[in-house]
Amino acid sequence: MNHWLIKSEPDVFSIRDLAKAKRKTTHWEGVRNYQARNFLRAMQVGDRALYYHSNATPSAVAGIVEIVRTAYPDPTAWDKTSDYHDQRASPENPVWSMVDVQLVEIFQREIPLDELRTVKALAGMELLRRGSRLSVQPVTAAQFRTIETLSHAKIRP
DNA sequence: GCCAACGTTGGC
DNA sequence: GCCAACGTTGGC
């Protein structure tokens, strides 16, 4: 099982929106970066991902989701009315992929970015790299566990 | 709203 | 293949 981190702007689709969705599941559409797409394609059913709120106050890891369907064509790519429309895409040549994710847990306590930066065990995280903007990225099992544990801590460190 | 860092595009 | 111009991401 692999671990991941996926970003969403809460103004667009927050983890609470996911909690309200049918079966607490959504299509992870709109990824338009090749590196991120390739990580989507590497996801397996049962993999877990940290749900990160970007462009938020504060930006933070907000919870955990599980991959419940592996990558398949993202139809918003050839939908002219979609914000995610891409000229090059068509049903015959989808170009972009999405997976389905299901809510596992909303953290009792979100872990803000500035706190993540203080945790030694997380020093190698892609998210924390200067200038990093990758919206789908792998995390190690140890990094995943560290963040999960922080979210359950009763007292702020 | 600003702007640094990044990815993509397209001229050459 | 280089690289300048451009558009986007995302922290602040």
CSV table of C-alpha atoms (C1' of nucleotides) in Angstrom, one decimal:
chain,number,residue,atom,x,y,z
A,1,MET,CA,0.0,0.0,0.0
A,2,ASN,CA,1.3,3.4,-0.9
A,3,HIS,CA,0.6,6.7,0.7
A,4,TRP,CA,-0.1,10.1,-1.0
A,5,LEU,CA,-1.0,13.7,-0.4
A,6,ILE,CA,-3.6,15.4,-2.5
A,7,LYS,CA,-4.3,19.2,-2.5
A,8,SER,CA,-7.7,20.9,-2.8
A,9,GLU,CA,-8.6,24.5,-2.2
A,10,PRO,CA,-11.3,24.4,0.5
A,11,ASP,CA,-13.2,27.2,-1.3
A,12,VAL,CA,-13.5,24.9,-4.3
A,13,PHE,CA,-13.9,21.5,-2.6
A,14,SER,CA,-13.2,21.1,1.1
A,15,ILE,CA,-13.0,17.9,3.2
A,16,ARG,CA,-16.4,18.9,4.6
A,17,ASP,CA,-17.8,19.0,1.1
A,18,LEU,CA,-16.5,15.4,0.7
A,19,ALA,CA,-18.2,14.4,4.0
A,20,LYS,CA,-21.5,15.7,2.5
A,21,ALA,CA,-21.0,13.9,-0.8
A,22,LYS,CA,-22.9,10.7,-1.7
A,23,ARG,CA,-21.1,7.7,-0.2
A,24,LYS,CA,-18.6,10.3,1.0
A,25,THR,CA,-16.9,9.7,-2.3
A,26,THR,CA,-15.9,12.0,-5.1
A,27,HIS,CA,-14.1,11.9,-8.5
A,28,TRP,CA,-10.7,13.6,-8.1
A,29,GLU,CA,-11.0,15.5,-11.3
A,30,GLY,CA,-9.2,18.5,-12.8
A,31,VAL,CA,-5.5,17.4,-12.3
A,32,ARG,CA,-3.7,19.1,-15.3
A,33,ASN,CA,-0.1,18.5,-14.5
A,34,TYR,CA,1.7,15.4,-16.0
A,35,GLN,CA,3.7,14.6,-12.9
A,36,ALA,CA,0.6,14.7,-10.7
A,37,ARG,CA,-1.4,12.7,-13.3
A,38,ASN,CA,1.2,10.0,-13.3
A,39,PHE,CA,1.0,9.7,-9.5
A,40,LEU,CA,-2.8,9.4,-9.9
A,41,ARG,CA,-2.2,6.5,-12.3
A,42,ALA,CA,0.1,4.8,-9.8
A,43,MET,CA,-2.6,4.8,-7.1
A,44,GLN,CA,-4.1,1.5,-6.1
A,45,VAL,CA,-7.4,0.7,-4.4
A,46,GLY,CA,-6.9,0.8,-0.7
A,47,ASP,CA,-4.1,3.4,-0.8
A,48,ARG,CA,-4.6,6.3,1.6
A,49,ALA,CA,-4.0,9.9,1.0
A,50,LEU,CA,-3.6,13.0,3.2
A,51,TYR,CA,-6.2,15.6,2.3
A,52,TYR,CA,-4.4,19.0,2.2
A,53,HIS,CA,-6.2,22.3,2.1
A,54,SER,CA,-4.2,24.7,0.0
A,55,ASN,CA,-4.9,28.5,-0.3
A,56,ALA,CA,-6.6,28.3,3.0
A,57,THR,CA,-6.3,30.1,6.4
A,58,PRO,CA,-4.3,28.4,7.4
A,59,SER,CA,-3.3,25.9,4.8
A,60,ALA,CA,-3.3,22.5,6.6
A,61,VAL,CA,-3.7,18.8,6.4
A,62,ALA,CA,-7.4,18.3,7.1
A,63,GLY,CA,-7.9,14.5,7.1
A,64,ILE,CA,-7.5,11.2,5.3
A,65,VAL,CA,-9.1,9.6,2.2
A,66,GLU,CA,-8.9,6.2,0.7
A,67,ILE,CA,-8.5,5.5,-3.0
A,68,VAL,CA,-11.6,3.5,-4.0
A,69,ARG,CA,-11.2,3.4,-7.8
A,70,THR,CA,-8.0,3.4,-9.8
A,71,ALA,CA,-7.3,5.9,-12.6
A,72,TYR,CA,-9.7,6.3,-15.5
A,73,PRO,CA,-10.4,9.1,-18.0
A,74,ASP,CA,-11.3,12.5,-16.6
A,75,PRO,CA,-14.3,13.7,-18.8
A,76,THR,CA,-14.1,17.3,-17.6
A,77,ALA,CA,-11.0,17.5,-19.9
A,78,TRP,CA,-13.2,17.5,-23.1
A,79,ASP,CA,-16.2,19.3,-21.5
A,80,LYS,CA,-16.1,22.8,-23.1
A,81,THR,CA,-18.1,24.2,-20.2
A,82,SER,CA,-15.7,22.9,-17.6
A,83,ASP,CA,-13.0,25.1,-15.9
A,84,TYR,CA,-10.7,22.1,-16.5
A,85,HIS,CA,-11.3,22.0,-20.3
A,86,ASP,CA,-8.3,21.0,-22.4
A,87,GLN,CA,-8.4,21.4,-26.2
A,88,ARG,CA,-6.3,18.4,-26.8
A,89,ALA,CA,-8.5,16.0,-24.9
A,90,SER,CA,-11.4,13.9,-26.3
A,91,PRO,CA,-13.1,10.6,-25.4
A,92,GLU,CA,-10.7,8.9,-27.8
A,93,ASN,CA,-7.7,10.6,-26.4
A,94,PRO,CA,-8.5,11.5,-22.8
A,95,VAL,CA,-5.1,12.8,-21.9
A,96,TRP,CA,-6.0,13.3,-18.2
A,97,SER,CA,-7.0,10.9,-15.5
A,98,MET,CA,-8.8,10.9,-12.2
A,99,VAL,CA,-9.4,8.5,-9.4
A,100,ASP,CA,-12.3,8.1,-6.9
A,101,VAL,CA,-11.6,8.9,-3.3
A,102,GLN,CA,-13.7,8.2,-0.2
A,103,LEU,CA,-13.5,10.0,3.1
A,104,VAL,CA,-11.8,8.0,5.9
A,105,GLU,CA,-11.4,10.7,8.6
A,106,ILE,CA,-11.6,14.4,9.2
A,107,PHE,CA,-8.9,15.3,11.7
A,108,GLN,CA,-10.1,16.5,15.1
A,109,ARG,CA,-7.2,18.9,14.8
A,110,GLU,CA,-5.9,20.1,11.4
A,111,ILE,CA,-2.2,20.2,11.1
A,112,PRO,CA,-1.2,23.6,9.6
A,113,LEU,CA,1.7,24.0,7.2
A,114,ASP,CA,3.8,26.1,9.6
A,115,GLU,CA,3.5,23.3,12.2
A,116,LEU,CA,4.5,20.6,9.7
A,117,ARG,CA,7.6,22.6,9.0
A,118,THR,CA,8.7,22.3,12.6
A,119,VAL,CA,8.5,18.4,12.7
A,120,LYS,CA,11.9,16.8,12.1
A,121,ALA,CA,10.4,13.6,10.8
A,122,LEU,CA,8.7,15.5,8.0
A,123,ALA,CA,11.8,17.4,6.8
A,124,GLY,CA,12.0,15.5,3.5
A,125,MET,CA,8.3,16.0,2.5
A,126,GLU,CA,7.7,17.3,-1.0
A,127,LEU,CA,5.0,19.5,0.3
A,128,LEU,CA,7.6,21.4,2.4
A,129,ARG,CA,10.1,21.9,-0.4
A,130,ARG,CA,10.5,25.5,-1.3
A,131,GLY,CA,8.5,26.3,-4.4
A,132,SER,CA,6.7,23.0,-4.4
A,133,ARG,CA,3.3,23.1,-6.1
A,134,LEU,CA,2.7,19.4,-7.0
A,135,SER,CA,-1.0,18.8,-6.3
A,136,VAL,CA,-0.7,15.0,-6.1
A,137,GLN,CA,2.4,13.6,-4.4
A,138,PRO,CA,3.7,10.5,-2.7
A,139,VAL,CA,4.5,10.5,1.0
A,140,THR,CA,6.3,7.8,2.9
A,141,ALA,CA,4.4,5.5,5.4
A,142,ALA,CA,6.4,7.1,8.2
A,143,GLN,CA,5.5,10.6,7.1
A,144,PHE,CA,1.8,9.6,6.9
A,145,ARG,CA,1.9,8.0,10.3
A,146,THR,CA,3.6,11.0,11.8
A,147,ILE,CA,0.9,13.4,10.6
A,148,GLU,CA,-1.9,11.0,11.6
A,149,THR,CA,-0.4,10.9,15.1
A,150,LEU,CA,-0.1,14.7,15.3
A,151,SER,CA,-3.8,15.0,14.5
A,152,HIS,CA,-4.7,12.8,17.5
A,153,ALA,CA,-2.4,14.6,19.9
A,154,LYS,CA,-4.5,16.3,22.6
A,155,ILE,CA,-2.2,19.2,23.2
A,156,ARG,CA,-0.6,21.4,20.6
A,157,PRO,CA,3.2,20.8,20.6
B,1,DG,C1',-3.6,41.3,-3.8
B,2,DC,C1',1.3,40.4,-4.3
B,3,DC,C1',4.8,37.9,-6.2
B,4,DA,C1',8.3,33.9,-6.3
B,5,DA,C1',8.6,29.6,-8.2
B,6,DC,C1',7.3,26.6,-11.4
B,7,DG,C1',5.5,24.3,-15.8
B,8,DT,C1',4.2,25.0,-20.6
B,9,DT,C1',4.3,27.0,-25.1
B,10,DG,C1',6.2,28.4,-29.2
B,11,DG,C1',9.6,31.1,-32.0
B,12,DC,C1',13.9,30.4,-33.6
C,1,DG,C1',17.2,22.0,-28.2
C,2,DC,C1',17.3,26.6,-26.2
C,3,DC,C1',15.0,29.9,-23.7
C,4,DA,C1',11.9,34.0,-23.2
C,5,DA,C1',7.3,34.9,-22.5
C,6,DC,C1',3.4,33.6,-20.4
C,7,DG,C1',0.0,31.5,-17.2
C,8,DT,C1',-0.7,29.1,-12.9
C,9,DT,C1',0.0,27.7,-8.1
C,10,DG,C1',-0.1,28.8,-3.6
C,11,DG,C1',2.1,31.0,0.6
C,12,DC,C1',1.8,35.1,2.7
